Coordinates of C-alpha atoms and ligand atoms in Angstrom, one line a residue:
M1 CA 68.0 21.3 -21.2
T2 CA 66.9 19.6 -18.1
L3 CA 64.6 22.9 -17.4
K4 CA 63.0 22.3 -20.6
K5 CA 62.5 18.9 -20.0
N6 CA 61.1 19.6 -16.8
S7 CA 58.7 22.3 -17.9
G8 CA 57.4 19.9 -20.6
S9 CA 56.6 17.1 -18.0
K10 CA 55.0 19.5 -16.1
T11 CA 52.8 20.8 -18.8
I12 CA 51.8 17.1 -19.6
S13 CA 51.0 16.1 -15.9
N14 CA 48.9 19.9 -15.9
T15 CA 47.0 18.6 -18.7
K16 CA 46.6 15.4 -17.4
E17 CA 45.4 16.9 -14.2
K18 CA 43.0 19.5 -16.0
R19 CA 41.5 16.4 -17.4
K20 CA 41.3 14.6 -14.4
T21 CA 39.3 17.7 -12.8
S22 CA 36.8 18.0 -15.4
P23 CA 35.7 15.0 -17.1
S24 CA 33.0 15.1 -19.7
T25 CA 29.5 14.1 -18.8
N26 CA 29.8 10.9 -20.7
E27 CA 32.9 10.1 -18.9
L28 CA 31.1 10.8 -15.4
I29 CA 28.4 8.7 -16.1
Q30 CA 30.5 5.8 -17.5
G31 CA 32.5 6.5 -14.1
I32 CA 29.7 6.3 -12.0
L33 CA 28.4 3.0 -13.6
S34 CA 31.5 1.3 -13.1
G35 CA 31.6 2.1 -9.5
D36 CA 34.3 4.8 -9.7
A37 CA 34.0 6.8 -6.3
A38 CA 35.8 9.8 -7.7
S39 CA 33.4 10.3 -10.4
L40 CA 30.4 9.6 -8.1
A41 CA 31.7 12.4 -5.7
K42 CA 32.2 14.9 -8.5
A43 CA 28.8 14.0 -10.1
I44 CA 27.1 14.8 -6.7
T45 CA 29.0 18.0 -6.6
L46 CA 27.4 19.0 -9.9
V47 CA 24.0 17.8 -8.4
E48 CA 24.7 20.1 -5.4
S49 CA 25.7 23.0 -7.6
T50 CA 23.2 25.9 -7.5
R51 CA 24.8 27.3 -10.9
K52 CA 22.2 27.3 -13.8
E53 CA 24.7 26.1 -16.2
N54 CA 25.4 22.7 -14.2
L55 CA 21.4 22.0 -13.9
Q56 CA 21.3 20.7 -17.5
T57 CA 24.4 18.4 -16.8
A58 CA 23.3 17.2 -13.5
N59 CA 19.8 16.5 -15.0
T60 CA 21.6 14.3 -17.9
I61 CA 23.6 12.2 -15.4
I62 CA 20.5 11.5 -13.0
E63 CA 18.6 10.2 -16.2
K64 CA 21.1 8.1 -17.2
C65 CA 21.7 6.7 -13.6
L66 CA 18.2 6.0 -12.9
S67 CA 17.3 2.4 -12.4
S68 CA 14.2 0.4 -11.6
K69 CA 16.1 -2.3 -10.2
N70 CA 15.1 -1.3 -6.6
E71 CA 18.0 -3.6 -5.2
S72 CA 19.3 -1.2 -2.7
I73 CA 18.3 -0.6 0.9
R74 CA 18.0 2.9 2.1
I75 CA 18.0 3.4 5.7
G76 CA 17.2 6.8 7.6
I77 CA 18.9 7.4 10.8
T78 CA 18.1 10.0 13.2
G79 CA 18.4 11.4 16.8
V80 CA 19.9 14.3 18.9
P81 CA 23.2 15.3 18.6
G82 CA 25.5 13.1 20.8
V83 CA 23.2 10.1 20.8
G84 CA 25.9 8.4 18.9
K85 CA 24.8 8.7 15.1
S86 CA 28.3 8.8 13.8
T87 CA 29.6 6.0 16.0
F88 CA 26.6 3.9 15.2
I89 CA 27.0 4.6 11.6
E90 CA 30.5 3.5 11.8
A91 CA 29.9 0.4 13.7
L92 CA 27.0 -0.6 11.2
G93 CA 29.0 0.6 8.1
K94 CA 32.1 -1.5 9.1
L95 CA 29.8 -4.7 9.8
L96 CA 28.2 -4.1 6.2
T97 CA 31.6 -3.9 4.4
S98 CA 32.6 -6.8 6.4
L99 CA 29.7 -8.5 4.8
N100 CA 31.1 -7.4 1.3
K101 CA 28.3 -4.8 0.9
K102 CA 28.9 -1.2 -0.4
V103 CA 27.9 1.3 1.8
A104 CA 27.1 5.0 1.2
V105 CA 26.6 7.4 3.9
L106 CA 24.6 10.8 3.1
A107 CA 23.6 13.3 5.6
I108 CA 20.8 16.1 5.8
D109 CA 21.8 18.7 8.2
P110 CA 19.0 21.2 8.9
T111 CA 21.2 23.5 11.0
S112 CA 23.3 24.2 8.1
T113 CA 20.7 25.8 6.0
E114 CA 20.1 28.6 8.8
T115 CA 23.5 28.9 10.5
K116 CA 26.5 28.4 8.5
G117 CA 27.9 25.9 10.7
S118 CA 26.7 22.3 10.8
I119 CA 26.4 19.6 13.5
L120 CA 26.7 16.7 10.7
G121 CA 28.6 16.2 7.8
D122 CA 32.1 16.4 9.1
K123 CA 33.9 13.6 7.5
T124 CA 36.3 13.1 10.6
R125 CA 33.2 12.0 12.4
M126 CA 33.6 8.6 11.0
P127 CA 37.4 8.0 10.5
E128 CA 37.4 4.1 10.1
L129 CA 34.6 4.2 7.5
V130 CA 36.0 7.0 5.6
K131 CA 39.4 4.8 5.0
D132 CA 37.2 2.1 3.9
S133 CA 37.2 1.5 0.2
N134 CA 33.6 -0.1 0.4
A135 CA 32.5 2.9 1.8
F136 CA 31.4 6.5 0.4
V137 CA 30.8 9.1 3.1
R138 CA 29.6 12.5 1.9
P139 CA 29.1 15.6 4.3
S140 CA 25.4 17.4 4.2
P141 CA 25.1 19.4 1.1
S142 CA 24.5 23.1 2.1
G143 CA 21.5 25.1 0.8
T144 CA 19.3 28.1 1.5
S145 CA 16.3 25.8 2.2
L146 CA 15.9 22.4 3.8
G147 CA 13.8 21.4 0.6
G148 CA 16.6 22.2 -1.3
V149 CA 19.2 20.2 0.6
T150 CA 17.1 17.3 0.9
R151 CA 16.2 17.3 -3.0
K152 CA 20.0 17.2 -3.5
T153 CA 20.4 14.2 -1.1
R154 CA 17.7 12.4 -3.0
E155 CA 19.6 12.8 -6.1
A156 CA 22.7 11.9 -4.5
I157 CA 20.9 8.4 -3.4
I158 CA 20.1 7.7 -7.2
L159 CA 23.8 8.4 -8.3
C160 CA 24.9 6.0 -5.2
E161 CA 22.8 3.2 -6.2
A162 CA 24.1 3.6 -9.7
A163 CA 27.6 3.1 -8.5
G164 CA 26.9 0.0 -7.0
Y165 CA 26.2 0.9 -3.4
D166 CA 23.8 -1.7 -1.8
V167 CA 23.2 0.0 1.3
I168 CA 22.4 3.9 1.7
L169 CA 22.6 5.3 5.2
I170 CA 20.9 8.9 5.4
E171 CA 21.5 10.7 8.6
T172 CA 20.0 13.5 10.0
V173 CA 19.3 15.2 13.5
G174 CA 15.9 16.0 15.0
V175 CA 15.3 19.4 14.2
G176 CA 12.4 20.8 12.2
Q177 CA 11.1 18.9 9.2
S178 CA 14.2 17.1 8.5
E179 CA 12.9 13.7 9.7
S180 CA 9.9 13.6 7.9
L181 CA 12.0 14.4 4.9
V182 CA 14.3 11.7 5.4
H183 CA 11.4 9.6 6.1
S184 CA 10.1 10.2 2.9
M185 CA 13.1 8.9 1.0
V186 CA 14.0 5.8 2.8
D187 CA 12.9 2.0 3.1
F188 CA 13.7 1.7 6.9
F189 CA 13.5 4.6 9.5
L190 CA 15.5 4.1 12.6
L191 CA 15.3 6.4 15.7
L192 CA 18.3 6.5 18.0
K193 CA 17.4 7.2 21.6
L194 CA 19.5 7.6 24.8
P195 CA 18.9 5.3 27.9
G196 CA 16.7 7.0 30.6
A197 CA 14.5 8.4 27.8
G198 CA 11.3 7.2 29.9
D199 CA 10.9 10.7 31.2
E200 CA 11.4 12.2 28.1
L201 CA 8.8 10.2 26.3
Q202 CA 6.2 13.3 27.2
G203 CA 8.5 15.5 25.1
I204 CA 9.2 13.4 22.0
K205 CA 7.8 14.7 19.1
R206 CA 4.9 12.6 18.4
G207 CA 5.3 12.1 14.8
I208 CA 8.6 10.5 15.0
I209 CA 7.4 7.4 17.1
E210 CA 4.9 7.0 14.2
M211 CA 7.5 7.1 11.4
A212 CA 10.1 4.7 13.3
D213 CA 10.4 1.3 12.1
A214 CA 12.9 0.6 14.9
I215 CA 13.8 2.5 17.9
V216 CA 17.5 1.8 19.3
I217 CA 18.5 2.6 22.8
N218 CA 22.0 3.5 22.4
K219 CA 24.7 3.7 25.0
A220 CA 23.0 0.6 26.8
D221 CA 26.6 -0.1 28.3
G222 CA 28.3 0.4 31.8
D223 CA 26.3 2.2 34.2
N224 CA 23.6 2.8 31.5
Q225 CA 22.5 -0.7 31.3
K226 CA 19.5 -0.7 33.8
A227 CA 18.1 2.6 32.5
A228 CA 18.5 1.4 29.1
R229 CA 16.4 -1.8 29.6
I230 CA 13.7 0.4 31.2
A231 CA 13.6 2.7 28.3
K232 CA 13.0 -0.4 26.2
I233 CA 10.1 -1.4 28.2
D234 CA 8.9 2.4 28.2
F235 CA 9.2 2.9 24.3
N236 CA 7.4 -0.5 23.8
Q237 CA 4.7 0.4 25.6
A238 CA 4.6 3.9 23.7
L239 CA 4.6 1.8 20.4
H240 CA 1.4 0.1 21.4
L241 CA -0.5 3.3 21.6
Y242 CA 0.0 3.7 18.1
P243 CA -2.3 1.9 15.5
P244 CA -0.5 -0.6 13.4
K245 CA 1.5 0.4 10.5
A246 CA -0.4 0.0 7.0
D247 CA 2.5 -2.2 5.8
G248 CA 1.8 -4.8 8.6
W249 CA 5.4 -4.1 10.1
V250 CA 5.5 -3.9 13.9
P251 CA 8.4 -1.7 15.2
K252 CA 11.0 -3.1 17.5
V253 CA 12.8 -1.5 20.2
L254 CA 16.3 -2.7 20.7
L255 CA 19.3 -2.0 22.9
C256 CA 22.9 -1.2 21.4
S257 CA 26.3 0.0 22.5
A258 CA 27.7 1.5 19.2
L259 CA 30.9 2.3 21.1
Q260 CA 31.4 -1.5 22.1
N261 CA 29.9 -2.8 19.1
E262 CA 27.2 -4.7 20.8
G263 CA 23.7 -5.2 19.4
V264 CA 24.7 -3.7 16.1
N265 CA 24.6 -7.2 14.5
A266 CA 20.7 -7.6 15.7
I267 CA 19.9 -4.5 14.3
W268 CA 21.1 -5.3 10.8
N269 CA 19.3 -8.5 11.0
L270 CA 16.2 -6.8 12.1
I271 CA 16.6 -4.4 9.0
E272 CA 17.0 -7.5 6.6
D273 CA 13.8 -9.0 7.9
H274 CA 12.0 -5.7 7.4
N275 CA 13.4 -5.8 3.7
L276 CA 12.5 -9.5 3.1
Q277 CA 8.9 -9.0 4.6
S278 CA 8.2 -5.9 2.8
R279 CA 9.5 -7.1 -0.6
Q280 CA 7.4 -10.3 -0.3
T281 CA 4.2 -8.3 0.4
G282 CA 5.0 -5.5 -2.3
S283 CA 5.0 -2.8 0.4
F284 CA 8.8 -1.9 -0.5
I285 CA 7.7 -1.2 -3.9
A286 CA 4.5 0.6 -3.0
R287 CA 6.4 2.8 -0.5
R288 CA 9.1 3.7 -3.1
K289 CA 6.4 4.7 -5.9
Q290 CA 4.6 6.8 -3.3
Q291 CA 8.0 8.5 -2.5
N292 CA 8.5 9.3 -6.2
K293 CA 5.2 10.5 -6.4
Y294 CA 5.8 13.1 -3.3
W295 CA 9.1 13.8 -4.8
L296 CA 7.8 15.1 -8.0
L297 CA 5.2 17.2 -6.6
Q298 CA 7.6 18.3 -3.8
T299 CA 10.1 19.5 -6.7
V300 CA 7.5 21.2 -8.7
E301 CA 6.3 23.1 -5.7
D302 CA 9.9 24.1 -4.8
R303 CA 10.6 25.4 -8.4
L304 CA 7.4 27.2 -8.5
K305 CA 8.2 29.0 -5.2
R306 CA 11.8 29.6 -6.2
D307 CA 10.8 31.1 -9.4
F308 CA 8.0 33.1 -8.1
Y309 CA 10.1 34.7 -5.1
E310 CA 13.1 35.1 -7.5
N311 CA 11.4 37.0 -10.3
P312 CA 12.7 40.4 -10.0
T313 CA 9.2 42.2 -10.7
I314 CA 7.5 40.0 -8.2
K315 CA 10.3 40.7 -5.7
A316 CA 9.9 44.7 -6.0
E317 CA 5.9 44.1 -6.0
L318 CA 6.2 42.0 -2.9
E319 CA 8.1 44.6 -0.9
K320 CA 5.5 47.2 -1.6
M321 CA 2.7 44.9 -1.1
M322 CA 3.8 43.8 2.4
V323 CA 3.8 47.3 3.5
S324 CA 0.4 47.9 2.2
V325 CA -0.8 44.6 4.0
M326 CA 0.7 45.6 7.2
D327 CA -1.0 49.1 6.9
N328 CA -4.2 47.6 6.1
Q329 CA -4.6 49.3 2.8
I330 CA -5.2 45.9 1.0
S331 CA -6.2 42.5 2.4
P332 CA -3.7 39.9 2.3
F333 CA -5.7 37.8 0.0
A334 CA -6.3 40.6 -2.6
A335 CA -2.7 41.4 -2.5
A336 CA -1.7 37.5 -3.2
E337 CA -4.3 37.5 -6.0
S338 CA -2.8 40.6 -7.4
L339 CA 1.0 39.4 -7.0
L340 CA -0.1 35.9 -8.5
A341 CA -1.9 37.5 -11.4
R342 CA 1.2 39.5 -12.1
Y343 CA 3.2 36.4 -11.9
K344 CA 1.2 34.5 -14.5
K345 CA 1.0 37.4 -17.0
K346 CA 4.9 37.5 -16.9
S347 CA 5.2 33.6 -17.4
N348 CA 2.8 33.6 -20.2
Ligands
GDP401 P1 26.2 12.0 17.1 O1 26.4 13.7 17.5 O2 24.9 11.6 17.2 O3 26.7 11.7 15.9 O4 26.9 11.2 18.3 P2 28.6 10.8 18.4 O5 28.5 9.4 17.5 O6 29.4 11.8 18.0 O7 29.0 10.5 19.8 C1 28.8 11.2 20.9 C2 29.5 10.8 22.1 O8 28.9 9.6 22.7 C3 30.9 10.3 21.9 O9 31.9 10.7 22.8 C4 30.8 8.8 21.6 O10 32.0 8.2 21.8 C5 30.0 8.7 22.6 N1 29.1 7.3 22.4 C6 28.6 7.1 21.0 N2 28.0 5.7 21.1 C7 28.2 5.1 22.6 C8 27.9 4.0 23.2 O11 27.3 3.1 22.6 N3 28.2 4.0 24.4 C9 28.9 4.9 25.1 N4 29.2 4.8 26.4 N5 29.1 6.2 24.4 C10 28.9 6.3 23.2

C-alpha cells in the first residue's frame, strides 16, 4: 500500500518536474515578462541553442519581448584578464542592487570560440552577485564564431530587458574583435586598466581608447596608489590626442579599487551623467538606432556566410577549388565567381 502511494506521488512530482523543465513558448514569454529569472534563463538557453528546431521558438520569444521603451542602460566592460573585471562587476552590481536596481551580467568570451576553455563566464567569479535575487549572472555562450556568440548575447540583452533588468553589464576580454563587438551593443563603454599603464600606452590597441567613454584605473590601492595617479595623468593626456566624440561626451579617467570598494560610486555617477546627457541630446536613441541597423546587417551577413559554407555542394566544390587555386590552375577571383554562381543557382 505504502509503496503504491509512494510511487503515485513520485509520478505526480515527476510530471510536475517535467512541466517545470519544458514550459510552453507562451509560458516562457509570460514568465520573462513577469520577471521570472528561471524563465529568462531557459529562454536564453533556447536562443543560444544551435538546433534548427529551436530557432523558430527563440525568434517568437524575442519578437514578443522586443520593446521600444529604451529604459535600460547597457554598459560594456573590458580589460585584460586579471585587471579586476569580475571584482569590479561584483562591486558595481552590489551597489546597483542596493539602489533597488535589477542588474543582469552577460559575458562574451572570445577565447571560448577557439579553445574549448574560457577565461570568462564562470559563475563563481561573482559569488556575492550570484546570490543576489536582484541580479542575473549568465556565463558566455559558446559558439563556433565570435559573430555567433555576440549575436546570442545581443538577443539575451533583449530578453533581460523584457524581464525588467534596469542595468545590463556586458563583460569581455581584450582579445581580437570582441571589444568592438561589445561596443556596438552598449550605451556606455568602460575600459579597465591597471596602474603603471603609462609604459603600456604605446602598445594599447588604438581603437580601444577611441571607443571608451571612461577609463578606470583599477587596483588604485596600497602600493599602487602613486602609479595609479600617474596612469590617470597619462591616460588623460592620451585622450586629448583624439578628436572629440560625435555625441559631445568627453571621456573621463577615474581611479578605483574594486577590492576595497572605493571609487565605484563615482563611476556609477559618471555613467548616470552620461546617460542623462545622451538622453537629453538624443544621442542615446541615435546610438541605439545605429546599433539596430548594424545588427540587422551583421545578422544577414552571418546567415549568408553560414548558409554558403554549410551547403554540401559548395563544401565539396570549395575543396576542389582551393586545390586548383593553390596550383594556379584558376585565379582566386574566377574560382569565387564560379562558386557564387553555383550557390545562386542552388538557392533559386
Ligand atoms: P578579471 O580576470 O579581470 O575578472 O579579474 P578578477 O576580478 O578575477 O581579479 C584578479 C585579481 O585581482 C584577484 O586576485 C582580485 O582579488 C584582484 N583585484 C581585483 N580588484 C582589485 C583591486 O581593486 N585592488 C587589488 N589590490 N586587487 C584587486
